[in-house]
Short mmCIF file of C-alpha atoms in Angstrom, two decimals:
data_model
loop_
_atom_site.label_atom_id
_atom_site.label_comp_id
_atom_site.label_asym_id
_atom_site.label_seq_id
_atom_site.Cartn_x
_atom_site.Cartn_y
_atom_site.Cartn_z
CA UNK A 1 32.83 -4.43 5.88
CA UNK A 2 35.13 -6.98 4.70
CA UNK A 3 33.49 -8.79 1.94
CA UNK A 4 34.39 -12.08 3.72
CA UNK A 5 32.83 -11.32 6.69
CA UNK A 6 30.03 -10.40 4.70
CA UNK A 7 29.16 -13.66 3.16
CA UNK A 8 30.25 -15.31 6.14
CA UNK A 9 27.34 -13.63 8.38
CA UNK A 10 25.14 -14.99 4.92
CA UNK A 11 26.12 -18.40 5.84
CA UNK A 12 29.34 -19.04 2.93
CA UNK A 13 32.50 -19.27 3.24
CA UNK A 14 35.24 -17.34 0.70
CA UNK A 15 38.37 -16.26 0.23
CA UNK A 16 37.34 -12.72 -2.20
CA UNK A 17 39.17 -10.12 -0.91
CA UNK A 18 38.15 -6.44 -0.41
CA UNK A 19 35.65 -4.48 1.06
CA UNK A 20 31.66 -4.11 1.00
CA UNK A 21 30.09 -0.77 1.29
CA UNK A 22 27.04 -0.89 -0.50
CA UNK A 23 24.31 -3.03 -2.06
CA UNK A 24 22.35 -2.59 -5.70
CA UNK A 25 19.97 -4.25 -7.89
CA UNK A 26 21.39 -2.36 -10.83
CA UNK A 27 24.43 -2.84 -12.88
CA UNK A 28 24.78 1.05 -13.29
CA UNK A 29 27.91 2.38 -11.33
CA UNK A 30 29.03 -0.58 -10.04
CA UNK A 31 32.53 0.04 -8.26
CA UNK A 32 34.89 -2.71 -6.34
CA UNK A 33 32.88 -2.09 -3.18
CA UNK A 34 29.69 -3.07 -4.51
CA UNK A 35 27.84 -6.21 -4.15
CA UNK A 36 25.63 -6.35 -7.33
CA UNK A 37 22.19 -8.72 -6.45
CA UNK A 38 21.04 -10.69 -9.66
CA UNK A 39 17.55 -11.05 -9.23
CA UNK A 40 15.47 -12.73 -11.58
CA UNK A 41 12.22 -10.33 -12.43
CA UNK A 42 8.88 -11.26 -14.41
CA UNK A 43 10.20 -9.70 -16.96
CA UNK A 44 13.86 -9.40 -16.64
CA UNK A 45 16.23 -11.71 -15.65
CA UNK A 46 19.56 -9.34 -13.97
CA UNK A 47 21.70 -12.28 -14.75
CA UNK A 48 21.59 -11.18 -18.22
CA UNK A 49 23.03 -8.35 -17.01
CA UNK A 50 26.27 -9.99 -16.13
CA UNK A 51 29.31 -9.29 -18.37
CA UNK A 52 32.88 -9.28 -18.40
CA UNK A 53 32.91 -5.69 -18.13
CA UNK A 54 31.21 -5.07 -15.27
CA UNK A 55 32.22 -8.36 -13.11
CA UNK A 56 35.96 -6.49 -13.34
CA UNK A 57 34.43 -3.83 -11.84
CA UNK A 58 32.28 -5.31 -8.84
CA UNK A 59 33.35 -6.87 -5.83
CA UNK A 60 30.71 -9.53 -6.19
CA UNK A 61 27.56 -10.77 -7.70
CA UNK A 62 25.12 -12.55 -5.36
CA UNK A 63 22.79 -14.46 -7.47
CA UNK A 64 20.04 -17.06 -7.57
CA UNK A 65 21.79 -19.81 -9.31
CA UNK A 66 24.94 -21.43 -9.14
CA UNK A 67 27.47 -20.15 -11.75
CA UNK A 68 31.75 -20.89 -12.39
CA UNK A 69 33.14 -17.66 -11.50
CA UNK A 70 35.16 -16.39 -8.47
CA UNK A 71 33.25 -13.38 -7.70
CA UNK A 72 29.95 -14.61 -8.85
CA UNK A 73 28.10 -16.06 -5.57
CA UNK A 74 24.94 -18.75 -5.20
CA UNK A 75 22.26 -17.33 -2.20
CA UNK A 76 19.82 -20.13 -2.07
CA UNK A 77 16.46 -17.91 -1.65
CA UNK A 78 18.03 -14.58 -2.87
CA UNK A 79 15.00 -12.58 -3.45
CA UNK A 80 14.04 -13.38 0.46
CA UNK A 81 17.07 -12.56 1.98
CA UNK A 82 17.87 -8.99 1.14
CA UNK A 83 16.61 -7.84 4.50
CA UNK A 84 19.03 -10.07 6.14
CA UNK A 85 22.21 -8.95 3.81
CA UNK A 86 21.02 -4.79 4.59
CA UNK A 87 20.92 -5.81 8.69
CA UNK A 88 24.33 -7.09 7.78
CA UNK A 89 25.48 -4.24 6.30
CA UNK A 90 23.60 -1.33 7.68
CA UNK A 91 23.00 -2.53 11.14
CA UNK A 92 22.96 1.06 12.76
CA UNK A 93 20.22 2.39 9.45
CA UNK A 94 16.97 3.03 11.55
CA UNK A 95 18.71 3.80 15.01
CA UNK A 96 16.68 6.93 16.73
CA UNK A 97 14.24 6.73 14.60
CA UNK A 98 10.61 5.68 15.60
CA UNK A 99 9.28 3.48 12.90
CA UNK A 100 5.14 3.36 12.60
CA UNK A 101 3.42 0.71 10.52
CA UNK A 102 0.32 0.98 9.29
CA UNK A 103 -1.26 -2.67 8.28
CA UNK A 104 -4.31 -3.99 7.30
CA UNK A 105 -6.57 -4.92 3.61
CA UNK A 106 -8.23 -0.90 3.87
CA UNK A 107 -6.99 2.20 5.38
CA UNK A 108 -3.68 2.16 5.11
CA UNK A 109 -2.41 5.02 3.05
CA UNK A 110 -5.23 7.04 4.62
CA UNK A 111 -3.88 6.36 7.76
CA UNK A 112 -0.25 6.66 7.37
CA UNK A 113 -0.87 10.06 5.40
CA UNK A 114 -2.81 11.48 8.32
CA UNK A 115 -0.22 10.02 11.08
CA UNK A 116 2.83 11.75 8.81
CA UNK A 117 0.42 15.20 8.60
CA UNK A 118 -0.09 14.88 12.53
CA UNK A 119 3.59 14.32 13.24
CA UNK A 120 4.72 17.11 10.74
CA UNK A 121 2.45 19.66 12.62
CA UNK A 122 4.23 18.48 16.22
CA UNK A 123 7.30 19.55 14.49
CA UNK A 124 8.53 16.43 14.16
CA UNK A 125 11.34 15.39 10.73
CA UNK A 126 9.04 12.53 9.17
CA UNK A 127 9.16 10.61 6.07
CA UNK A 128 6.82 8.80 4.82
CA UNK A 129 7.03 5.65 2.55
CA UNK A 130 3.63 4.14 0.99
CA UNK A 131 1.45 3.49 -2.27
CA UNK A 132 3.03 5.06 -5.25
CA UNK A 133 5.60 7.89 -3.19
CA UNK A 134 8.26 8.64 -0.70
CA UNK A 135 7.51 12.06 1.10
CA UNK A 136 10.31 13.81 3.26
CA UNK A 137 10.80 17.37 3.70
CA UNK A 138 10.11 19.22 0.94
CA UNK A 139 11.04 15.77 -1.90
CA UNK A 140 8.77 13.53 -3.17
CA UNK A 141 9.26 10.46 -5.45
CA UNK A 142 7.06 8.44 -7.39
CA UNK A 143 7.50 4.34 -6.86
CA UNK A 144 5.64 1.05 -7.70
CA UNK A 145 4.83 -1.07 -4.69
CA UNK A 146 3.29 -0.16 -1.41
CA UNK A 147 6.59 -1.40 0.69
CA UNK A 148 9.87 -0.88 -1.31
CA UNK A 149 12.22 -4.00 -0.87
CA UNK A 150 15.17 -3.24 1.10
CA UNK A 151 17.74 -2.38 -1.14
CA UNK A 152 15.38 0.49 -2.53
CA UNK A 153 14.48 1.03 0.73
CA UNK A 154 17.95 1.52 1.51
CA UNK A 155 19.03 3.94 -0.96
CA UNK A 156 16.37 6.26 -1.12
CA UNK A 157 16.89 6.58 2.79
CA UNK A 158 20.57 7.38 2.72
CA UNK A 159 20.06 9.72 0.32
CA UNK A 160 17.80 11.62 2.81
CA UNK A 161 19.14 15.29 3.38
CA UNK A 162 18.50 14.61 6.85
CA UNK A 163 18.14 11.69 9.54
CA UNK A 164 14.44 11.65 10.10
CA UNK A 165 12.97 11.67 13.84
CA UNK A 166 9.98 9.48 12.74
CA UNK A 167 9.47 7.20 9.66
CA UNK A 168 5.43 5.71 8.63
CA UNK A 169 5.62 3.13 6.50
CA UNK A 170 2.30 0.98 4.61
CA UNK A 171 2.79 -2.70 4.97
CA UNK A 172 1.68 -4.89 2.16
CA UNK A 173 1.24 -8.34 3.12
CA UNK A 174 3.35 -9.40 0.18
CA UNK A 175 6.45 -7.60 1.60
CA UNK A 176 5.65 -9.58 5.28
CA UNK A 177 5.45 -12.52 3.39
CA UNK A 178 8.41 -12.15 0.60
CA UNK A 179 10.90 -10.41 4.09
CA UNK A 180 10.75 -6.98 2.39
CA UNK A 181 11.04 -5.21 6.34
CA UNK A 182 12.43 -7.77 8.42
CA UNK A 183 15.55 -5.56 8.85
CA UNK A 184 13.32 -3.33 10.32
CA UNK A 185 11.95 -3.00 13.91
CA UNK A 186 8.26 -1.27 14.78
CA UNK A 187 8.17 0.90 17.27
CA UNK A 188 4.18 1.26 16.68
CA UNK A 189 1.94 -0.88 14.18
CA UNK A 190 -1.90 0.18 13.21
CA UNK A 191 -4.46 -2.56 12.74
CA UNK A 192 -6.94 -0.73 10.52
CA UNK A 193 -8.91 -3.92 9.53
CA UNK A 194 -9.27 -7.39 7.41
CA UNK A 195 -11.12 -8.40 4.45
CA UNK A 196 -10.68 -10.34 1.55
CA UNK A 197 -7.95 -9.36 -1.33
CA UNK A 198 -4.91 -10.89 -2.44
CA UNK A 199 -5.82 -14.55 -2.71
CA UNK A 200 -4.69 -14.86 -5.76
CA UNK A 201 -1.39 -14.69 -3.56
CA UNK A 202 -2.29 -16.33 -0.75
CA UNK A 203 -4.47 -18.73 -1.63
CA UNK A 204 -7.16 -18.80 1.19
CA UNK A 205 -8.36 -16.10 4.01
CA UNK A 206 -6.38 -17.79 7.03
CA UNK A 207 -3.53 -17.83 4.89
CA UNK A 208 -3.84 -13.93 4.55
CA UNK A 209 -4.88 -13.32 8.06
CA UNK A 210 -1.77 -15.16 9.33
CA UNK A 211 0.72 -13.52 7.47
CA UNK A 212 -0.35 -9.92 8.59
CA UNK A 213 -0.46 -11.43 12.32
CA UNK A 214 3.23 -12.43 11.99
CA UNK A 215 3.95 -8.70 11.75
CA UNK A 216 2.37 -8.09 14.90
CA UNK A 217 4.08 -10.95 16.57
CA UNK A 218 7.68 -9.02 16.05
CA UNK A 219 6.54 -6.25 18.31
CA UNK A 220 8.45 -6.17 21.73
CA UNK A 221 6.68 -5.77 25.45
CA UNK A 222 8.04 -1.84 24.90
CA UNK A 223 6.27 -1.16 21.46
CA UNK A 224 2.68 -0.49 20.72
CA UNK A 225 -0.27 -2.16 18.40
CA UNK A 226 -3.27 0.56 17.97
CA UNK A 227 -6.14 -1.93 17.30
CA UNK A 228 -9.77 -1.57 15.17
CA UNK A 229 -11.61 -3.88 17.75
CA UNK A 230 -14.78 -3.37 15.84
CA UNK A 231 -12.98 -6.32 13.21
CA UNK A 232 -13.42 -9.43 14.73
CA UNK A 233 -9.67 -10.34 13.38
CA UNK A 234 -8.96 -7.06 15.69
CA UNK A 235 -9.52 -9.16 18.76
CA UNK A 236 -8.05 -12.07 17.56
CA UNK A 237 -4.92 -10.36 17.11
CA UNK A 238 -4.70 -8.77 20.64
CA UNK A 239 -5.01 -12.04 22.39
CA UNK A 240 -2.29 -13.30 20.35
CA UNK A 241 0.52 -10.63 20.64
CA UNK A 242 2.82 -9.38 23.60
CA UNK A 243 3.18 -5.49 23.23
CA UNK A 244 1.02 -2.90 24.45
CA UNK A 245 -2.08 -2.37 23.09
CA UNK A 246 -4.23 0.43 22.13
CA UNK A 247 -8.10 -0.20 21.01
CA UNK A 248 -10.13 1.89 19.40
CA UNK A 249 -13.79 1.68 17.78
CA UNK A 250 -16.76 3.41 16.91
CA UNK A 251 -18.38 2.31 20.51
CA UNK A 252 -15.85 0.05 22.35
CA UNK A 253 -11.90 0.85 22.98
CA UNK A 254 -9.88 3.06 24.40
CA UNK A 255 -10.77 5.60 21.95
CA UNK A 256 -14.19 6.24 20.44
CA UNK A 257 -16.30 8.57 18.42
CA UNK A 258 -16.93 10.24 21.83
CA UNK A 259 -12.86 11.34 21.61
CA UNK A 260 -12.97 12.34 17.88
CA UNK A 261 -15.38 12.64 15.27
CA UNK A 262 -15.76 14.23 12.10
CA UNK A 263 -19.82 14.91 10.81
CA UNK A 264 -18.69 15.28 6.86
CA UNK A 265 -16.71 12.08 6.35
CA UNK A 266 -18.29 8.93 5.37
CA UNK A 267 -18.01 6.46 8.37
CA UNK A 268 -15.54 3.75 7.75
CA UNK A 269 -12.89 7.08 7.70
CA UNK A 270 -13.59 7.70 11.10
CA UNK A 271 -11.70 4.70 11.70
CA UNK A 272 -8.92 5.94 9.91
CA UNK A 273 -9.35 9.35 12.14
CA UNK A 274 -9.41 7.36 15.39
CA UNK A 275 -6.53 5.59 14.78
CA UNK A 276 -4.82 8.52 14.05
CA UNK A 277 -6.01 9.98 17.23
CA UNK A 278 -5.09 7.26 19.60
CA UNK A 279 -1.35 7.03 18.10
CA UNK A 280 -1.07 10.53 18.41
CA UNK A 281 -2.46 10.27 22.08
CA UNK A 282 0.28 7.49 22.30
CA UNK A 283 3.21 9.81 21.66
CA UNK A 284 1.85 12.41 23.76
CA UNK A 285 1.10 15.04 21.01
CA UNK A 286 -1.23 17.91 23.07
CA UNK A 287 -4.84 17.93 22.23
CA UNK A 288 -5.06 20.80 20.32
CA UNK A 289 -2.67 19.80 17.89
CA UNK A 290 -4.44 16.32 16.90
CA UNK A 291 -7.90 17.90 16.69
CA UNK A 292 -6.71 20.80 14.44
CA UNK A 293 -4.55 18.10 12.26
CA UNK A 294 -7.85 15.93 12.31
CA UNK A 295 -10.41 18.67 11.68
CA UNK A 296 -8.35 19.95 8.86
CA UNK A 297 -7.08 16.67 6.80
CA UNK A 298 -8.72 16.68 3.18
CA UNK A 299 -9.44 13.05 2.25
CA UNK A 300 -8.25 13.53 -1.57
CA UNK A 301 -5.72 11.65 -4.19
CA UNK A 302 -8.69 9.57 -5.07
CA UNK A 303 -9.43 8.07 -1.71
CA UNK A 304 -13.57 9.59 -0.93
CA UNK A 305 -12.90 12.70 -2.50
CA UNK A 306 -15.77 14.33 -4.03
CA UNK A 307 -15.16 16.29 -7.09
CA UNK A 308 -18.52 17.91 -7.66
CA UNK A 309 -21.46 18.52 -6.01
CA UNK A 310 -24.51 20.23 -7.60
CA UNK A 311 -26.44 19.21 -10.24
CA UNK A 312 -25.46 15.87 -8.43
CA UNK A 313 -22.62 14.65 -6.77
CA UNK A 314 -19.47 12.91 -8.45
CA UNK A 315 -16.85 10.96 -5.98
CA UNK A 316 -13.34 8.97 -6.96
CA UNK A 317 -12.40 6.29 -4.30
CA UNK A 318 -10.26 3.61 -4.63
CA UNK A 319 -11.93 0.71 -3.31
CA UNK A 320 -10.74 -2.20 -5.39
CA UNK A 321 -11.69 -5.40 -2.78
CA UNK A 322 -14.95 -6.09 -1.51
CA UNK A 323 -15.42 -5.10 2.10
CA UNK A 324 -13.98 -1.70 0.31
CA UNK A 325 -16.73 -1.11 -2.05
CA UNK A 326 -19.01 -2.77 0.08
CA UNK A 327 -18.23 0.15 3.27
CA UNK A 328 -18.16 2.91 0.23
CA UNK A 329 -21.57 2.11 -0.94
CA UNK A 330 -23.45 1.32 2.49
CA UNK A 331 -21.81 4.75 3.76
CA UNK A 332 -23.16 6.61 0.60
CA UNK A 333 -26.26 5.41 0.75
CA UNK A 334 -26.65 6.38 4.46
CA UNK A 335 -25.27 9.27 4.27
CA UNK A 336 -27.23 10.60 1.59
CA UNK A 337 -29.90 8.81 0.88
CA UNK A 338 -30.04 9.30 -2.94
CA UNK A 339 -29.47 6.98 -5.96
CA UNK A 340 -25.97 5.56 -6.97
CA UNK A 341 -24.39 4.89 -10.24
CA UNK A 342 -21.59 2.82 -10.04
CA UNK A 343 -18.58 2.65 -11.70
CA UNK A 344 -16.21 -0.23 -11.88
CA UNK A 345 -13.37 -2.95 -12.78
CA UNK A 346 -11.39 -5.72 -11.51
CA UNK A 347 -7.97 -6.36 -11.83
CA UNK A 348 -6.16 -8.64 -14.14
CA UNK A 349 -4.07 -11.80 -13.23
CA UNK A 350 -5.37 -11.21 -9.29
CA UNK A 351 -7.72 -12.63 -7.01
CA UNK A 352 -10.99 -14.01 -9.62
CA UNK A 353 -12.87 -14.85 -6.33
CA UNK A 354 -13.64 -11.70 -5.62
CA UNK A 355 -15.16 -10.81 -8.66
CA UNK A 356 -18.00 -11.98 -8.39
CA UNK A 357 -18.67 -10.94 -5.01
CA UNK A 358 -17.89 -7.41 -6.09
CA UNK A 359 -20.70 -8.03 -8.81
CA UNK A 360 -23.21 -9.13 -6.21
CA UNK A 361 -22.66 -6.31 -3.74
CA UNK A 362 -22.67 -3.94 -6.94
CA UNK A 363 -26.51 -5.40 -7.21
CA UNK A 364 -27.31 -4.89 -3.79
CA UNK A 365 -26.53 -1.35 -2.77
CA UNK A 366 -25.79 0.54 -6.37
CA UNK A 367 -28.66 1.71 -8.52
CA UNK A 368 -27.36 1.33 -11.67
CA UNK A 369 -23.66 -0.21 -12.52
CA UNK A 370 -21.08 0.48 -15.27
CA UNK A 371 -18.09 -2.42 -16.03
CA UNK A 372 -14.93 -0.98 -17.29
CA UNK A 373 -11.43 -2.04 -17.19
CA UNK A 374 -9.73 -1.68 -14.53
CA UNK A 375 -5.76 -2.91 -15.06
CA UNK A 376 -6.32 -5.87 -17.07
CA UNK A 377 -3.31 -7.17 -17.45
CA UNK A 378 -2.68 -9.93 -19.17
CA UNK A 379 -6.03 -11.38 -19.01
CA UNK A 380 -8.67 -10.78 -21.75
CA UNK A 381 -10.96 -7.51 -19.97
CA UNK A 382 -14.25 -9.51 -21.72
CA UNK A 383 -13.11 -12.39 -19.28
CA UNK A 384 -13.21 -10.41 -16.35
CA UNK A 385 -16.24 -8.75 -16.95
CA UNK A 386 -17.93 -12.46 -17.34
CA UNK A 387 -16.62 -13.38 -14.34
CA UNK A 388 -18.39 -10.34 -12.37
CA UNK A 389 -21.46 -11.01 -14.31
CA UNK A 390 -21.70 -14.17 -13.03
CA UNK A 391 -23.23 -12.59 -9.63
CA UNK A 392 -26.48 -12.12 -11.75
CA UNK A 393 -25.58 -8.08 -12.14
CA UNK A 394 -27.37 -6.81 -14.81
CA UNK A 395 -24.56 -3.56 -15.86
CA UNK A 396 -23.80 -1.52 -19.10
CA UNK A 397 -20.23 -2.82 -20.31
CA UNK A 398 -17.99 -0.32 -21.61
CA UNK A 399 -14.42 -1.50 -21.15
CA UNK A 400 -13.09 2.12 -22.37
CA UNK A 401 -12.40 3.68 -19.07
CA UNK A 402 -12.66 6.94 -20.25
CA UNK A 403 -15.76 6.22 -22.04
CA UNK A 404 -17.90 4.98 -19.21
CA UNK A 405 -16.60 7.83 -17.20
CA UNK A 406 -17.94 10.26 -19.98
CA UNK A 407 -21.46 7.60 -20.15
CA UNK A 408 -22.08 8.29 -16.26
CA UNK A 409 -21.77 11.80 -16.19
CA UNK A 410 -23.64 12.28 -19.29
CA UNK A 411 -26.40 10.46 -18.29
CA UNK A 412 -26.58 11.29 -14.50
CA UNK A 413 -29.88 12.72 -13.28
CA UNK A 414 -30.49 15.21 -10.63
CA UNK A 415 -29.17 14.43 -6.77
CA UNK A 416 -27.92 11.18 -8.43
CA UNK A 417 -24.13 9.96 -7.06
CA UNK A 418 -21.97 8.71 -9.10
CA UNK A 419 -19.12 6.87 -7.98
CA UNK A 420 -16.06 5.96 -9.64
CA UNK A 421 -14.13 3.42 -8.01
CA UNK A 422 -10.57 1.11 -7.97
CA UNK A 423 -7.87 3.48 -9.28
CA UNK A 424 -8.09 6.35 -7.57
CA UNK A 425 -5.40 8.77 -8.02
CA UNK A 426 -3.57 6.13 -10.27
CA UNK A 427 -1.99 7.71 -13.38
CA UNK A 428 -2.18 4.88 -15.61
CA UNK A 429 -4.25 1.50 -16.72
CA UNK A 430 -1.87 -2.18 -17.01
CA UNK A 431 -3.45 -3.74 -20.47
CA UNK A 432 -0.85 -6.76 -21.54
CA UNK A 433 2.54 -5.35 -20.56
CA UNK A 434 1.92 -1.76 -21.19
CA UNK A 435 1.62 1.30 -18.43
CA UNK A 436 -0.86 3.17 -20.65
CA UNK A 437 -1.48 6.96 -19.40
CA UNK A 438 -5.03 7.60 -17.80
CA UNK A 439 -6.15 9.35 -15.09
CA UNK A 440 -9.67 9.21 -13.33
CA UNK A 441 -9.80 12.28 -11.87
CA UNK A 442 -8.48 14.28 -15.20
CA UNK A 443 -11.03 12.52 -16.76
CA UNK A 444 -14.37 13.49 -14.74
CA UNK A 445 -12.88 17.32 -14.28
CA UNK A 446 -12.74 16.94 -18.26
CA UNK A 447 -16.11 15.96 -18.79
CA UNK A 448 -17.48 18.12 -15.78
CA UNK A 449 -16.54 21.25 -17.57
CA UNK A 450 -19.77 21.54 -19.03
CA UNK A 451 -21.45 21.56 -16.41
CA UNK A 452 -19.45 24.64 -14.78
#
């Protein structure tokens, strides 16, 4: 595309000459066809990035202040417009290919993983883009947020060996909010369900609720949204949006637990299971081949996955908001009746409301409860701990992940549970503005070697 054409669809007018092919955030390989986006980071400004050498070699720099050079151009809100500059230049990216969302606070790399397992065994090319990875074909690559922005969305995608059939995406509120997918349309979105998290972001609940409802909203009369109507925000949302809609619930919807059920899986994953079941019921995948993908999906990568089981019973979950550990601990202790030690953080620099209501459903449903850090960030982990204490939980504080892994194993007692919650299958702990290397699940298969 012409580059003035280019920035004329973004609104400015210009008089550069030459041609736009392609779009990056990094000043590596930049050629004449390239329109290098200066973004200014938390910890990196890309303006600083900006240098004789490499503005000869660019065709332009789009950037988030106004500067005195030719090829150097102002985008007022450049960070929220990069979805609108890759439907400029990619317009024909996602066409013939049927994009699924999965949204909601819980669930949603769960979900998505079991929709992308169902569609592989229907023979179906899928990729799927969520917390931590890209999966298609036979590649796989590590990444940081849930939802990619659209320039690394963009990239990774055209450097697909093949066009994929179907594409499953998790949506993070903060890319709805910040315009991460608005270049892209949903064919089907999954309401899994709505609790607190994130208000350190969004300030208040309705705040939150609204900006996951916007998604929704985008969906045409053809598309599809496959609904959790047992979450009151579930209802709210169908008599608000215009597509077709799916319900499903334990009792009520379309879909129940008389359709698809699974006896060993705690019970806020059959949710996750009937969801998967009524979009594959959607996209008329036979019978046979969503039961067998349903019967046989291992919940691991630190999401209910239960690591030992004799002596007494070790599990690694992720829950890291509320309603999460709250479900986790209420299904454990129905399930199997027995007495819980819990293991636990909060996050740094996030939400501090919740905190405290982690700490007081901690004292209602787990026996005995161990602090630890849990990404601290930038905030002193003493300070976080205070602030969950403040629920009246009386806990043993050992801010050593490791080390209070190691403490609740040591010290568990027969048929106890203990469960080990917030990271999951994360590979590392944030403390100040280091990635430091740690692993839960490396840790408890360390310790549980004795016991073997």
């Amino acid at each position: 595309m012409k580059t003035k054409k280019f920035l004329k669809k973004l609104g400015i007018k210009s008089k550069i000459k030459g041609k736009i092919t392609h779009l990056s955030l990094s000043n590596d390989h930049l050629d004449s066809k390239t329109a290098f986006i200066a973004l200014k980071g938390q910890y990196h400004d890309a303006l600083t990035d900006v240098n004789q050498k490499n503005l000869q070699n660019v065709g332009i720099v789009l950037t988030y202040k106004e500067m005195f050079h030719p090829k150097i151009i102002y985008i007022q809100n450049l960070k929220y417009r990069l979805s609108q500059m890759v439907s400029i230049l990619y317009p024909q990216l996602l066409k013939n290919v049927s994009v699924i969302g999965v949204c909601g606070t819980c669930g949603k790399t769960t979900t998505a993983t079991m929709i992308t397992h169902l569609l592989k065994n229907n023979k179906q090319r899928v990729a799927y883009i969520g917390t931590g990875k890209i999966q298609y074909e036979d590649e796989e690559i590590l990444t940081n947020n849930t939802t990619l922005n659209p320039i690394e969305f963009v990239h990774h995608f055209l450097n697909f060996k093949s066009k994929p059939q179907y594409l499953v995406l998790e949506v993070s509120s903060h890319a709805i909010l910040e315009n991460r997918i608005n270049f892209i349309h949903f064919n089907a979105l999954v309401f899994t369900n709505f609790s607190q998290d994130h208000l350190d972001y969004h300030l208040n609940m309705t705040n939150y609720f609204e900006v996951k409802k916007s998604l929704f909203l985008t969906l045409s009369k053809k598309d599809v949204a496959i609904i959790n109507i047992d979450d009151k925000k579930g209802m709210d949302l169908i008599a608000s949006i215009h597509s077709n809609v799916i319900t499903y619930g334990k009792k009520f919807g379309k879909y129940t637990l008389k359709d698809y059920s699974r006896e060993d899986v705690l019970s806020y994953n059959q949710y996750n299971l009937l969801a998967t079941y009524a979009l594959g019921k959607y996209f008329n995948i036979q019978e046979a081949i969503i039961q067998k993908t349903l019967d046989e999906y291992s919940f691991d990568l630190g999401r209910s996955q239960i690591l030992y089981d004799k002596k007494f019973m070790v599990i690694l979950d992720y829950a890291h908001t509320p309603n999460a550990l709250k479900n986790l601990l209420m299904a454990l202790k129905k399930q199997y009746q027995r007495k819980i030690t819990l293991v636990f953080g909060c996050g740094g620099n996030r939400d501090k409301q919740k905190r405290k209501i982690m700490g007081k459903i901690a004292m209602r449903y787990a026996t005995k409860t161990i602090l630890t850090n849990d990404n601290p960030r930038d905030e002193n982990p003493q300070d976080i701990i205070q602030d969950i204490l403040k629920s009246g939980l009386q806990a043993k504080v050992i801010l050593s992940r490791k080390e209070a892994i190691d403490y609740s194993i040591t010290h568990a007692k027969e048929n106890d549970i203990i469960a080990i919650v917030g990271k999951g299958n994360e590979d590392f702990q944030l403390i100040k503005q280091q990635k430091i290397l740690h692993n839960d699940k490396q840790c408890i298969l360390e310790r549980l070697k004795s016991y073997e």
